[in-house]
Amino acid sequence: HAAASDLSLPQSVPDEVRGYFDAARTLWVCGWFYYPYYTWAGFHAAVAAETALRFRFRGERHAPRTLGPMIRQALARKWLRPEGFARIAEAQASNDDEWSDDLVGSHQGVNWDEVMERKLEAFRDARNWHAHPEQFSYNTPQNGFSLLEFSRDLIAQLYSPRSERRA
């Protein structure tokens, strides 16, 4: 419960998005009692992030309509930065090999924008896998939490004062 309560969103996030994300956090907490909720929490956190992107583009004449193009446009507008994602920021500060899946060679010369783009692509793939399953399978509590955390970081960046200036 404490881990999920640490994943709060800033007040600048629209109430509709915050409410949806809070419902996903609640699902994760309730996963203790019903294991499939961990999977549903991750999926609904990703949908909350997609909703946040959609709200961020609301009112634009040629706004992207699906998750992949919305992410690419958010990257192009610099609404998302590597240091805004908790796990990437940890990797930047880390000197161990825990991040070897994401890094080639040492931390010297790592292109953190590329690391972020790979993480965003994996996020999109996870959302699509959950939205269009061929079979139901369970996320572990940690997998569900990782999607919650990544979604929180994405949403928070979209509504940070820095991204508002780059609208």
Short mmCIF file of C-alpha atoms in Angstrom, two decimals:
data_model
loop_
_atom_site.label_atom_id
_atom_site.label_comp_id
_atom_site.label_asym_id
_atom_site.label_seq_id
_atom_site.Cartn_x
_atom_site.Cartn_y
_atom_site.Cartn_z
CA HIS A 1 0.00 0.00 0.00
CA ALA A 2 2.79 2.45 0.87
CA ALA A 3 4.53 1.85 -2.47
CA ALA A 4 1.37 2.66 -4.40
CA SER A 5 0.64 5.77 -2.33
CA ASP A 6 4.09 7.09 -3.28
CA LEU A 7 2.97 7.13 -6.92
CA SER A 8 0.89 10.27 -6.73
CA LEU A 9 0.38 12.70 -9.58
CA PRO A 10 0.92 16.47 -9.48
CA GLN A 11 -2.09 18.74 -9.05
CA SER A 12 -1.53 20.06 -12.58
CA VAL A 13 -2.79 16.73 -14.01
CA PRO A 14 -6.47 16.90 -15.08
CA ASP A 15 -8.88 15.36 -12.58
CA GLU A 16 -10.14 12.81 -15.14
CA VAL A 17 -6.62 11.48 -15.69
CA ARG A 18 -5.76 11.51 -11.99
CA GLY A 19 -8.98 9.63 -11.19
CA TYR A 20 -8.27 6.97 -13.78
CA PHE A 21 -4.70 6.56 -12.55
CA ASP A 22 -5.86 6.38 -8.93
CA ALA A 23 -8.24 3.57 -9.90
CA ALA A 24 -5.27 1.70 -11.43
CA ARG A 25 -3.27 2.20 -8.21
CA THR A 26 -6.19 0.85 -6.21
CA LEU A 27 -6.32 -2.23 -8.43
CA TRP A 28 -2.63 -2.84 -7.72
CA VAL A 29 -3.19 -2.59 -3.95
CA CYS A 30 -6.15 -4.99 -4.22
CA GLY A 31 -3.95 -7.45 -6.11
CA TRP A 32 -2.99 -8.78 -2.68
CA PHE A 33 -6.51 -10.22 -2.50
CA TYR A 34 -7.06 -11.08 -6.15
CA TYR A 35 -3.89 -11.69 -8.19
CA PRO A 36 -5.27 -10.72 -11.66
CA TYR A 37 -5.66 -7.15 -10.37
CA TYR A 38 -1.88 -6.72 -10.68
CA THR A 39 -2.23 -7.30 -14.43
CA TRP A 40 -5.26 -5.05 -14.75
CA ALA A 41 -3.53 -2.33 -12.70
CA GLY A 42 -0.65 -2.21 -15.17
CA PHE A 43 -2.96 -2.13 -18.16
CA HIS A 44 -5.18 0.59 -16.72
CA ALA A 45 -2.15 2.65 -15.71
CA ALA A 46 -1.04 2.52 -19.34
CA VAL A 47 -4.53 3.56 -20.46
CA ALA A 48 -4.37 6.46 -17.98
CA ALA A 49 -1.10 7.55 -19.61
CA GLU A 50 -2.68 7.26 -23.05
CA THR A 51 -5.61 9.34 -21.81
CA ALA A 52 -3.18 11.94 -20.45
CA LEU A 53 -1.54 12.16 -23.86
CA ARG A 54 -4.92 12.49 -25.56
CA PHE A 55 -5.93 15.27 -23.14
CA ARG A 56 -2.59 17.03 -23.71
CA PHE A 57 -3.26 17.11 -27.47
CA ARG A 58 -6.93 18.05 -27.05
CA GLY A 59 -8.02 20.92 -29.23
CA GLU A 60 -5.17 20.60 -31.72
CA ARG A 61 -6.32 20.44 -35.31
CA HIS A 62 -4.08 17.59 -36.49
CA ALA A 63 -3.48 15.85 -33.19
CA PRO A 64 -2.23 12.27 -33.31
CA ARG A 65 -4.93 9.76 -32.42
CA THR A 66 -3.15 6.58 -31.33
CA LEU A 67 -0.54 5.84 -28.68
CA GLY A 68 2.54 5.41 -30.89
CA PRO A 69 2.12 8.68 -32.80
CA MET A 70 1.19 10.53 -29.60
CA ILE A 71 4.41 9.33 -27.95
CA ARG A 72 6.49 10.30 -30.99
CA GLN A 73 4.93 13.77 -31.06
CA ALA A 74 5.46 14.21 -27.29
CA LEU A 75 9.12 13.29 -27.81
CA ALA A 76 9.45 15.71 -30.72
CA ARG A 77 8.00 18.49 -28.54
CA LYS A 78 10.38 17.52 -25.72
CA TRP A 79 7.53 16.94 -23.28
CA LEU A 80 9.29 13.75 -22.19
CA ARG A 81 12.89 13.62 -20.97
CA PRO A 82 14.93 10.64 -19.74
CA GLU A 83 15.52 12.17 -16.30
CA GLY A 84 11.75 12.40 -15.82
CA PHE A 85 11.47 8.60 -15.64
CA ALA A 86 12.50 7.30 -12.21
CA ARG A 87 14.16 4.10 -13.45
CA ILE A 88 16.12 5.88 -16.19
CA ALA A 89 17.23 8.53 -13.71
CA GLU A 90 18.41 5.73 -11.41
CA ALA A 91 20.33 4.17 -14.30
CA GLN A 92 21.99 7.49 -15.07
CA ALA A 93 23.21 7.69 -11.48
CA SER A 94 24.11 4.00 -11.26
CA ASN A 95 27.57 2.53 -11.66
CA ASP A 96 26.55 -1.13 -11.66
CA ASP A 97 25.52 -3.49 -14.43
CA GLU A 98 21.85 -3.76 -13.40
CA TRP A 99 20.88 -1.83 -16.53
CA SER A 100 22.78 -4.04 -18.99
CA ASP A 101 19.54 -4.82 -20.89
CA ASP A 102 19.25 -1.17 -21.82
CA LEU A 103 22.88 -0.20 -22.18
CA VAL A 104 25.59 -1.23 -24.57
CA GLY A 105 29.03 -0.94 -23.00
CA SER A 106 29.66 1.35 -20.09
CA HIS A 107 27.67 4.35 -18.95
CA GLN A 108 30.21 6.55 -20.76
CA GLY A 109 28.60 7.96 -23.87
CA VAL A 110 25.19 6.37 -23.30
CA ASN A 111 22.49 8.07 -25.33
CA TRP A 112 19.82 8.36 -22.65
CA ASP A 113 17.28 9.63 -25.18
CA GLU A 114 17.63 6.29 -27.01
CA VAL A 115 17.22 4.39 -23.75
CA MET A 116 14.04 6.38 -23.06
CA GLU A 117 12.74 5.74 -26.58
CA ARG A 118 13.28 1.98 -26.14
CA LYS A 119 11.46 2.09 -22.80
CA LEU A 120 8.58 4.01 -24.39
CA GLU A 121 8.39 1.48 -27.22
CA ALA A 122 8.29 -1.37 -24.68
CA PHE A 123 5.59 0.54 -22.78
CA ARG A 124 3.51 0.88 -25.96
CA ASP A 125 4.00 -2.81 -26.73
CA ALA A 126 2.91 -3.77 -23.18
CA ARG A 127 -0.21 -1.62 -23.47
CA ASN A 128 -1.06 -3.19 -26.82
CA TRP A 129 -0.37 -6.70 -25.53
CA HIS A 130 -2.81 -6.11 -22.68
CA ALA A 131 -5.40 -4.42 -24.91
CA HIS A 132 -5.35 -7.15 -27.57
CA PRO A 133 -4.46 -10.39 -25.78
CA GLU A 134 -4.41 -13.78 -27.44
CA GLN A 135 -4.72 -15.29 -23.99
CA PHE A 136 -4.84 -14.02 -20.44
CA SER A 137 -1.66 -14.24 -18.45
CA TYR A 138 -0.75 -12.74 -15.14
CA ASN A 139 1.67 -9.93 -14.37
CA THR A 140 3.67 -10.25 -11.22
CA PRO A 141 3.17 -7.54 -8.61
CA GLN A 142 6.49 -6.01 -9.71
CA ASN A 143 5.50 -5.95 -13.39
CA GLY A 144 2.23 -4.22 -12.54
CA PHE A 145 4.06 -1.77 -10.30
CA SER A 146 6.62 -1.02 -13.02
CA LEU A 147 3.83 -0.08 -15.43
CA LEU A 148 2.22 2.07 -12.72
CA GLU A 149 5.50 3.85 -12.04
CA PHE A 150 6.34 4.40 -15.72
CA SER A 151 2.81 5.66 -16.40
CA ARG A 152 3.00 8.03 -13.43
CA ASP A 153 6.32 9.41 -14.69
CA LEU A 154 4.98 9.88 -18.22
CA ILE A 155 1.81 11.61 -17.00
CA ALA A 156 3.68 13.86 -14.57
CA GLN A 157 6.03 15.04 -17.33
CA LEU A 158 3.16 15.86 -19.67
CA TYR A 159 1.74 18.27 -17.12
CA SER A 160 4.95 19.70 -15.69
CA PRO A 161 5.57 23.43 -15.99
CA ARG A 162 8.49 22.65 -18.35
CA SER A 163 6.28 20.78 -20.83
CA GLU A 164 3.59 23.46 -20.61
CA ARG A 165 6.15 26.00 -21.86
CA ARG A 166 6.85 23.77 -24.87
CA ALA A 167 3.23 23.32 -25.90
#
